[in-house]
Amino acid sequence: MSVFSDVAVRQGLKMALAGILGFAAALWLRLPNPTWCIFTVIVLMMAQYVGAIAEKAVLRAIGTIVGAAYGVLLVGNFASDPVVMIVGAFLMTAFGTMMFGGNWFPYAFFLAALTTLIVVGTTMESPDKAWHVGMTRIVEITLGIIVSTAVTSIVWPRYARIEFRDKFRTALLEVGRITSARSRQLLSPEATAAPFSDRELNFAAAMNSLRLLLRYGQRESSYFRAKLPVRTRLTAGLGAVFAAAESLGNPLPADSLYRRHVGAEFRALIDAVAAEFTALANHDDERARENPAPQAAADHLGEKLRALRESGLTREVPIDEAMNLASHYAALLDIVARLQAIRADLHDIHHTPETISPPVMDRPGALHISAFWFRNGIKSGITAVLALLYVNWIQPPGGLTVPFAAWLLTATSRLYPAGEGDRRVFSYALIVTLAGIPYALLLLVITPFLAHYFWLNVFLATGLFLLGFTITRQGGIGFYAQCGMLFFIGALGLNAQEPVSFQQIVGVYFGVVGALMISACVQRLLWPLLPQREIFSLFAEFFAGCRELLHPLPAERRRALEERLALIPPELAVWIHRTTTPEYPPGEADRLLALLRTAERLAYGIIASRRMADLAVPADVQAELAPEIAAMEAACRHALSQFETTFTRGRPADLAPLPPTTFEPLEDTLRDVRQRYLSGELRFPHALRFFGALHALEETGNAITLGVDDLKALSLERYRGDYAL
């Protein structure tokens, strides 16, 4: 395999090429500070996907012009009134950061905030130069926008929609293998309940990749964003298929009547489902919108089961065995239905031209800013203000770097791949501070060589390649990579064509370190993003969603909840894997993962049980079961409320398993209804689906009981607070 087939190598080469082209163009245009062009190239090439070139270039240029004009206005008119100038800088940086986390042209707002800080930070002490600096920064940053957009679009272009297709295929194959293995358990005498396997962990990782691609792809491609609802539905549907596969029943007894009479039909359905997974995973441009084979196999199995019941042979079948089969059958039917929906969505995505999307300059849907990004905007604005005050009053070495660097570190902290949020940020800041010392000493040695354009370009290309390679390999820019980027940009700004003093090199070091310390203080002390808080928040949201699903809901709201419940577990799993520091008791990560698996089982049980409302059931059966079902659902809602309270407060609520009196009335009534059905006395369409949905409701109660045990095994109070500075 060629080294150039590695996406990380390609991205490193693209960033190096864009940097060299931008630097050469800046020198040819005799721009006073080409460093800002290089910095813009680095920041914008972290958005690696192609899409809507005109939109990206125009809106980012507009953001740059607006930011520069705003900065010139602040410095030019309010230099003698620092309060107004500081408040104005806070408003722009806070608003720009909030909008960067939203869904309206995020990089345009990002560049507006960045350019404002650059102009204000470099002209506070010389407001008479504000207009000149603002104009040159516009040209320098716009040049970086043009170069980065051109290289991203022409050289080894990456398309978010294509990567989504490939990642979805990987996840689909994984869940297909899991479904095949678990569905065959019904007819395998040696099968037992499977532990959490490597395949399931691989699927969780694939789902998390899809979740991140949904988040970032919509920012970088209007084509991807135009079909975001369909792609979100596909991802959620895949999660629901996985949950259905996890719910598949236990093996039938070796002498089961069902093995003898419908074993072949079950195998045919399982094979048809496996073939459908394979067909959907193939990149078949001529894939039909519908495939009747799985549904035909399911219908044939249903006919055989009805014929078996009408023959009277099922009268002697134990009820538990019959309901195990009904649950397995209902789960397979659910998988078939969801695969049909996935097939239709894949067909629509492929056969709807990518040009059919909202106009380029249209707003991408209703504005949405999460609570996190609202808080992060305020934190970033405060960071920028503190950095400006620090530079203006203390006048430290490297002061020009501090404001935008401190803001950048705070604004993008959530985006660190596999990061720990704001936990240990002081420890990491200390490590960077110490690591920066040998880097400063290295600059003393190599700076004379940078006076030669050849070695300067070697240094530029090497640094940019390493940055691009690292960012892509990590799945985003990490904390250390971001600090390395700032040190690298500082070195480029030394202008080795003239003698570089020791004080200038020290200024590079202290500029980054000063920004890092200001950012660390704000991040860690104001609304810190901590793994335990994210875990608590996501679990609380998950159980609240499950509780809401137990109420009658409009179809649109129910679908939105089901999609969200499918996307929370992969994000939770990422944060749970961060629970490795001393404040977490040994084995706590495994216990949290066990609770997560129980929660997924619980959510699927609720989703499956709600399908009772979509089935035609005799009125007398409905009247007979309605009180018991309502009581069971009420008990489940109360228990889920306690689960939610446990994570909202960070300590166990009044947890207790569902009492036997919750199950007994429903079980007693169901026993009679099931026996009447097995004996042939009771007949109605979709009976097995109905019993499967009722079994799912009973399994929900069992999952709640198991969840109580999982929650009691946790030591939430040991780490609910703010630890590990």
Short mmCIF file of N, CA and C in Angstrom, two decimals, residues 250-351:
data_model
loop_
_atom_site.label_atom_id
_atom_site.label_comp_id
_atom_site.label_asym_id
_atom_site.label_seq_id
_atom_site.Cartn_x
_atom_site.Cartn_y
_atom_site.Cartn_z
N ASN A 250 -33.13 -15.90 24.38
CA ASN A 250 -32.26 -17.00 24.78
C ASN A 250 -32.54 -18.24 23.94
N PRO A 251 -31.65 -19.24 23.94
CA PRO A 251 -31.85 -20.45 23.12
C PRO A 251 -33.11 -21.21 23.52
N LEU A 252 -33.73 -21.83 22.53
CA LEU A 252 -34.86 -22.72 22.80
C LEU A 252 -34.34 -24.03 23.35
N PRO A 253 -35.12 -24.72 24.16
CA PRO A 253 -34.71 -26.04 24.64
C PRO A 253 -34.41 -26.98 23.48
N ALA A 254 -33.53 -27.95 23.73
CA ALA A 254 -33.12 -28.86 22.66
C ALA A 254 -34.29 -29.65 22.09
N ASP A 255 -35.30 -29.95 22.90
CA ASP A 255 -36.45 -30.73 22.44
C ASP A 255 -37.64 -29.85 22.11
N SER A 256 -37.41 -28.57 21.87
CA SER A 256 -38.50 -27.64 21.63
C SER A 256 -39.28 -28.01 20.37
N LEU A 257 -40.58 -27.87 20.47
CA LEU A 257 -41.45 -28.11 19.32
C LEU A 257 -41.14 -27.11 18.21
N TYR A 258 -40.79 -25.91 18.58
CA TYR A 258 -40.49 -24.88 17.59
C TYR A 258 -39.26 -25.23 16.76
N ARG A 259 -38.29 -25.87 17.36
CA ARG A 259 -37.11 -26.28 16.61
C ARG A 259 -37.50 -27.22 15.46
N ARG A 260 -38.38 -28.15 15.76
CA ARG A 260 -38.76 -29.16 14.77
C ARG A 260 -39.63 -28.58 13.65
N HIS A 261 -40.54 -27.67 14.00
CA HIS A 261 -41.56 -27.25 13.04
C HIS A 261 -41.26 -25.93 12.34
N VAL A 262 -40.55 -25.02 12.97
CA VAL A 262 -40.28 -23.72 12.32
C VAL A 262 -38.80 -23.37 12.34
N GLY A 263 -37.95 -24.32 12.69
CA GLY A 263 -36.51 -24.04 12.71
C GLY A 263 -35.99 -23.62 11.35
N ALA A 264 -36.44 -24.30 10.28
CA ALA A 264 -35.97 -23.96 8.94
C ALA A 264 -36.41 -22.56 8.54
N GLU A 265 -37.64 -22.19 8.90
CA GLU A 265 -38.15 -20.85 8.56
C GLU A 265 -37.41 -19.76 9.33
N PHE A 266 -37.08 -20.05 10.60
CA PHE A 266 -36.29 -19.08 11.36
C PHE A 266 -34.93 -18.89 10.72
N ARG A 267 -34.31 -19.99 10.32
CA ARG A 267 -33.00 -19.88 9.68
C ARG A 267 -33.10 -19.11 8.38
N ALA A 268 -34.17 -19.32 7.63
CA ALA A 268 -34.35 -18.59 6.37
C ALA A 268 -34.47 -17.09 6.64
N LEU A 269 -35.21 -16.71 7.68
CA LEU A 269 -35.34 -15.29 8.02
C LEU A 269 -33.99 -14.72 8.46
N ILE A 270 -33.27 -15.47 9.29
CA ILE A 270 -31.96 -15.00 9.75
C ILE A 270 -31.00 -14.83 8.57
N ASP A 271 -31.04 -15.78 7.63
CA ASP A 271 -30.18 -15.67 6.45
C ASP A 271 -30.58 -14.48 5.58
N ALA A 272 -31.90 -14.25 5.46
CA ALA A 272 -32.35 -13.10 4.66
C ALA A 272 -31.92 -11.78 5.28
N VAL A 273 -31.97 -11.70 6.61
CA VAL A 273 -31.52 -10.49 7.31
C VAL A 273 -30.01 -10.31 7.11
N ALA A 274 -29.25 -11.40 7.24
CA ALA A 274 -27.80 -11.31 7.04
C ALA A 274 -27.47 -10.87 5.61
N ALA A 275 -28.22 -11.40 4.63
CA ALA A 275 -27.98 -11.00 3.24
C ALA A 275 -28.33 -9.53 3.03
N GLU A 276 -29.35 -9.04 3.72
CA GLU A 276 -29.73 -7.64 3.60
C GLU A 276 -28.64 -6.73 4.16
N PHE A 277 -28.04 -7.11 5.30
CA PHE A 277 -26.93 -6.33 5.84
C PHE A 277 -25.80 -6.24 4.81
N THR A 278 -25.48 -7.38 4.20
CA THR A 278 -24.40 -7.39 3.20
C THR A 278 -24.75 -6.52 2.00
N ALA A 279 -25.99 -6.62 1.54
CA ALA A 279 -26.41 -5.83 0.39
C ALA A 279 -26.37 -4.34 0.68
N LEU A 280 -26.80 -3.94 1.87
CA LEU A 280 -26.80 -2.52 2.21
C LEU A 280 -25.39 -1.99 2.38
N ALA A 281 -24.47 -2.85 2.82
CA ALA A 281 -23.09 -2.41 3.03
C ALA A 281 -22.33 -2.25 1.73
N ASN A 282 -22.79 -2.88 0.66
CA ASN A 282 -22.12 -2.76 -0.62
C ASN A 282 -22.42 -1.41 -1.25
N HIS A 283 -21.43 -0.86 -1.95
CA HIS A 283 -21.62 0.42 -2.64
C HIS A 283 -22.28 0.15 -3.99
N ASP A 284 -23.54 -0.18 -3.94
CA ASP A 284 -24.28 -0.53 -5.15
C ASP A 284 -25.10 0.68 -5.61
N ASP A 285 -24.68 1.30 -6.71
CA ASP A 285 -25.38 2.49 -7.20
C ASP A 285 -26.78 2.16 -7.70
N GLU A 286 -27.00 0.91 -8.05
CA GLU A 286 -28.31 0.52 -8.57
C GLU A 286 -29.17 -0.14 -7.50
N ARG A 287 -28.81 0.05 -6.23
CA ARG A 287 -29.58 -0.56 -5.16
C ARG A 287 -31.03 -0.09 -5.21
N ALA A 288 -31.95 -1.03 -5.17
CA ALA A 288 -33.37 -0.68 -5.21
C ALA A 288 -33.80 -0.05 -3.90
N ARG A 289 -34.89 0.72 -3.95
CA ARG A 289 -35.38 1.37 -2.74
C ARG A 289 -36.02 0.38 -1.78
N GLU A 290 -36.46 -0.76 -2.30
CA GLU A 290 -37.08 -1.78 -1.47
C GLU A 290 -36.50 -3.14 -1.80
N ASN A 291 -36.45 -3.99 -0.80
CA ASN A 291 -36.05 -5.39 -0.98
C ASN A 291 -37.08 -6.25 -0.28
N PRO A 292 -37.94 -6.93 -1.04
CA PRO A 292 -39.03 -7.68 -0.39
C PRO A 292 -38.59 -8.98 0.28
N ALA A 293 -37.33 -9.42 0.04
CA ALA A 293 -36.92 -10.74 0.53
C ALA A 293 -37.01 -10.89 2.05
N PRO A 294 -36.44 -9.97 2.86
CA PRO A 294 -36.54 -10.16 4.32
C PRO A 294 -37.98 -10.16 4.82
N GLN A 295 -38.79 -9.25 4.30
CA GLN A 295 -40.18 -9.21 4.75
C GLN A 295 -40.93 -10.47 4.31
N ALA A 296 -40.62 -10.97 3.11
CA ALA A 296 -41.25 -12.21 2.65
C ALA A 296 -40.88 -13.38 3.56
N ALA A 297 -39.60 -13.44 3.96
CA ALA A 297 -39.19 -14.50 4.87
C ALA A 297 -39.88 -14.36 6.22
N ALA A 298 -40.03 -13.12 6.69
CA ALA A 298 -40.73 -12.89 7.96
C ALA A 298 -42.20 -13.27 7.86
N ASP A 299 -42.83 -12.93 6.73
CA ASP A 299 -44.24 -13.28 6.55
C ASP A 299 -44.42 -14.79 6.48
N HIS A 300 -43.50 -15.46 5.80
CA HIS A 300 -43.59 -16.92 5.70
C HIS A 300 -43.45 -17.57 7.07
N LEU A 301 -42.52 -17.06 7.88
CA LEU A 301 -42.37 -17.58 9.24
C LEU A 301 -43.63 -17.32 10.05
N GLY A 302 -44.21 -16.13 9.89
CA GLY A 302 -45.45 -15.82 10.60
C GLY A 302 -46.57 -16.76 10.23
N GLU A 303 -46.68 -17.10 8.93
CA GLU A 303 -47.71 -18.04 8.50
C GLU A 303 -47.48 -19.42 9.10
N LYS A 304 -46.25 -19.86 9.14
CA LYS A 304 -45.95 -21.17 9.73
C LYS A 304 -46.27 -21.20 11.21
N LEU A 305 -45.99 -20.08 11.91
CA LEU A 305 -46.30 -20.03 13.34
C LEU A 305 -47.81 -20.05 13.57
N ARG A 306 -48.55 -19.35 12.72
CA ARG A 306 -50.00 -19.38 12.86
C ARG A 306 -50.56 -20.77 12.56
N ALA A 307 -50.02 -21.39 11.52
CA ALA A 307 -50.47 -22.75 11.19
C ALA A 307 -50.15 -23.72 12.31
N LEU A 308 -48.99 -23.54 12.92
CA LEU A 308 -48.61 -24.42 14.04
C LEU A 308 -49.57 -24.24 15.21
N ARG A 309 -49.94 -22.99 15.49
CA ARG A 309 -50.86 -22.77 16.59
C ARG A 309 -52.25 -23.34 16.28
N GLU A 310 -52.71 -23.16 15.03
CA GLU A 310 -54.03 -23.64 14.67
C GLU A 310 -54.10 -25.16 14.63
N SER A 311 -52.94 -25.80 14.48
CA SER A 311 -52.93 -27.26 14.49
C SER A 311 -53.13 -27.82 15.89
N GLY A 312 -53.03 -26.96 16.91
CA GLY A 312 -53.20 -27.40 18.29
C GLY A 312 -51.94 -27.89 18.96
N LEU A 313 -50.84 -27.93 18.23
CA LEU A 313 -49.61 -28.47 18.81
C LEU A 313 -49.02 -27.54 19.88
N THR A 314 -49.34 -26.24 19.84
CA THR A 314 -48.74 -25.30 20.79
C THR A 314 -49.41 -25.33 22.16
N ARG A 315 -50.46 -26.12 22.32
CA ARG A 315 -51.16 -26.13 23.61
C ARG A 315 -50.27 -26.59 24.75
N GLU A 316 -49.34 -27.48 24.44
CA GLU A 316 -48.48 -28.04 25.49
C GLU A 316 -47.16 -27.29 25.63
N VAL A 317 -46.96 -26.24 24.83
CA VAL A 317 -45.71 -25.48 24.91
C VAL A 317 -45.70 -24.63 26.17
N PRO A 318 -44.63 -24.69 26.98
CA PRO A 318 -44.56 -23.81 28.17
C PRO A 318 -44.66 -22.34 27.75
N ILE A 319 -45.37 -21.57 28.55
CA ILE A 319 -45.59 -20.16 28.21
C ILE A 319 -44.27 -19.40 28.10
N ASP A 320 -43.34 -19.65 29.01
CA ASP A 320 -42.06 -18.94 28.96
C ASP A 320 -41.33 -19.20 27.65
N GLU A 321 -41.38 -20.44 27.20
CA GLU A 321 -40.73 -20.78 25.93
C GLU A 321 -41.40 -20.07 24.77
N ALA A 322 -42.74 -20.04 24.79
CA ALA A 322 -43.48 -19.38 23.71
C ALA A 322 -43.19 -17.88 23.69
N MET A 323 -43.13 -17.27 24.88
CA MET A 323 -42.88 -15.84 24.93
C MET A 323 -41.44 -15.49 24.58
N ASN A 324 -40.51 -16.39 24.86
CA ASN A 324 -39.13 -16.19 24.44
C ASN A 324 -39.06 -16.16 22.92
N LEU A 325 -39.78 -17.10 22.30
CA LEU A 325 -39.82 -17.12 20.84
C LEU A 325 -40.52 -15.88 20.29
N ALA A 326 -41.62 -15.48 20.93
CA ALA A 326 -42.34 -14.28 20.47
C ALA A 326 -41.46 -13.05 20.56
N SER A 327 -40.69 -12.93 21.64
CA SER A 327 -39.78 -11.80 21.80
C SER A 327 -38.72 -11.80 20.71
N HIS A 328 -38.16 -12.99 20.43
CA HIS A 328 -37.15 -13.12 19.39
C HIS A 328 -37.74 -12.75 18.03
N TYR A 329 -38.92 -13.25 17.77
CA TYR A 329 -39.60 -12.98 16.50
C TYR A 329 -39.90 -11.49 16.34
N ALA A 330 -40.40 -10.86 17.42
CA ALA A 330 -40.71 -9.43 17.36
C ALA A 330 -39.45 -8.60 17.12
N ALA A 331 -38.33 -9.00 17.77
CA ALA A 331 -37.08 -8.27 17.56
C ALA A 331 -36.60 -8.40 16.12
N LEU A 332 -36.73 -9.60 15.55
CA LEU A 332 -36.33 -9.78 14.16
C LEU A 332 -37.21 -8.97 13.22
N LEU A 333 -38.51 -8.92 13.51
CA LEU A 333 -39.40 -8.09 12.70
C LEU A 333 -39.01 -6.61 12.80
N ASP A 334 -38.62 -6.19 13.98
CA ASP A 334 -38.18 -4.81 14.16
C ASP A 334 -36.92 -4.55 13.34
N ILE A 335 -35.99 -5.49 13.36
CA ILE A 335 -34.76 -5.34 12.58
C ILE A 335 -35.09 -5.26 11.09
N VAL A 336 -36.00 -6.12 10.63
CA VAL A 336 -36.39 -6.10 9.22
C VAL A 336 -36.98 -4.74 8.85
N ALA A 337 -37.88 -4.21 9.70
CA ALA A 337 -38.50 -2.92 9.42
C ALA A 337 -37.47 -1.80 9.39
N ARG A 338 -36.53 -1.82 10.33
CA ARG A 338 -35.52 -0.76 10.37
C ARG A 338 -34.55 -0.87 9.20
N LEU A 339 -34.23 -2.09 8.78
CA LEU A 339 -33.38 -2.24 7.60
C LEU A 339 -34.09 -1.74 6.35
N GLN A 340 -35.40 -1.93 6.27
CA GLN A 340 -36.15 -1.37 5.14
C GLN A 340 -36.07 0.15 5.14
N ALA A 341 -36.19 0.76 6.33
CA ALA A 341 -36.09 2.22 6.42
C ALA A 341 -34.69 2.68 6.05
N ILE A 342 -33.66 1.95 6.50
CA ILE A 342 -32.28 2.29 6.15
C ILE A 342 -32.07 2.19 4.65
N ARG A 343 -32.60 1.15 4.05
CA ARG A 343 -32.47 0.99 2.59
C ARG A 343 -33.11 2.17 1.85
N ALA A 344 -34.29 2.56 2.29
CA ALA A 344 -34.98 3.68 1.64
C ALA A 344 -34.18 4.97 1.79
N ASP A 345 -33.63 5.21 2.98
CA ASP A 345 -32.85 6.43 3.19
C ASP A 345 -31.57 6.43 2.36
N LEU A 346 -30.89 5.27 2.30
CA LEU A 346 -29.68 5.19 1.48
C LEU A 346 -30.00 5.43 0.01
N HIS A 347 -31.11 4.88 -0.45
CA HIS A 347 -31.52 5.08 -1.83
C HIS A 347 -31.80 6.55 -2.10
N ASP A 348 -32.50 7.20 -1.18
CA ASP A 348 -32.85 8.60 -1.36
C ASP A 348 -31.61 9.49 -1.37
N ILE A 349 -30.66 9.19 -0.47
CA ILE A 349 -29.43 9.99 -0.44
C ILE A 349 -28.69 9.88 -1.76
N HIS A 350 -28.63 8.66 -2.30
CA HIS A 350 -27.85 8.46 -3.54
C HIS A 350 -28.57 9.03 -4.75
N HIS A 351 -29.89 8.85 -4.82
CA HIS A 351 -30.61 9.21 -6.03
C HIS A 351 -31.17 10.63 -6.00
#
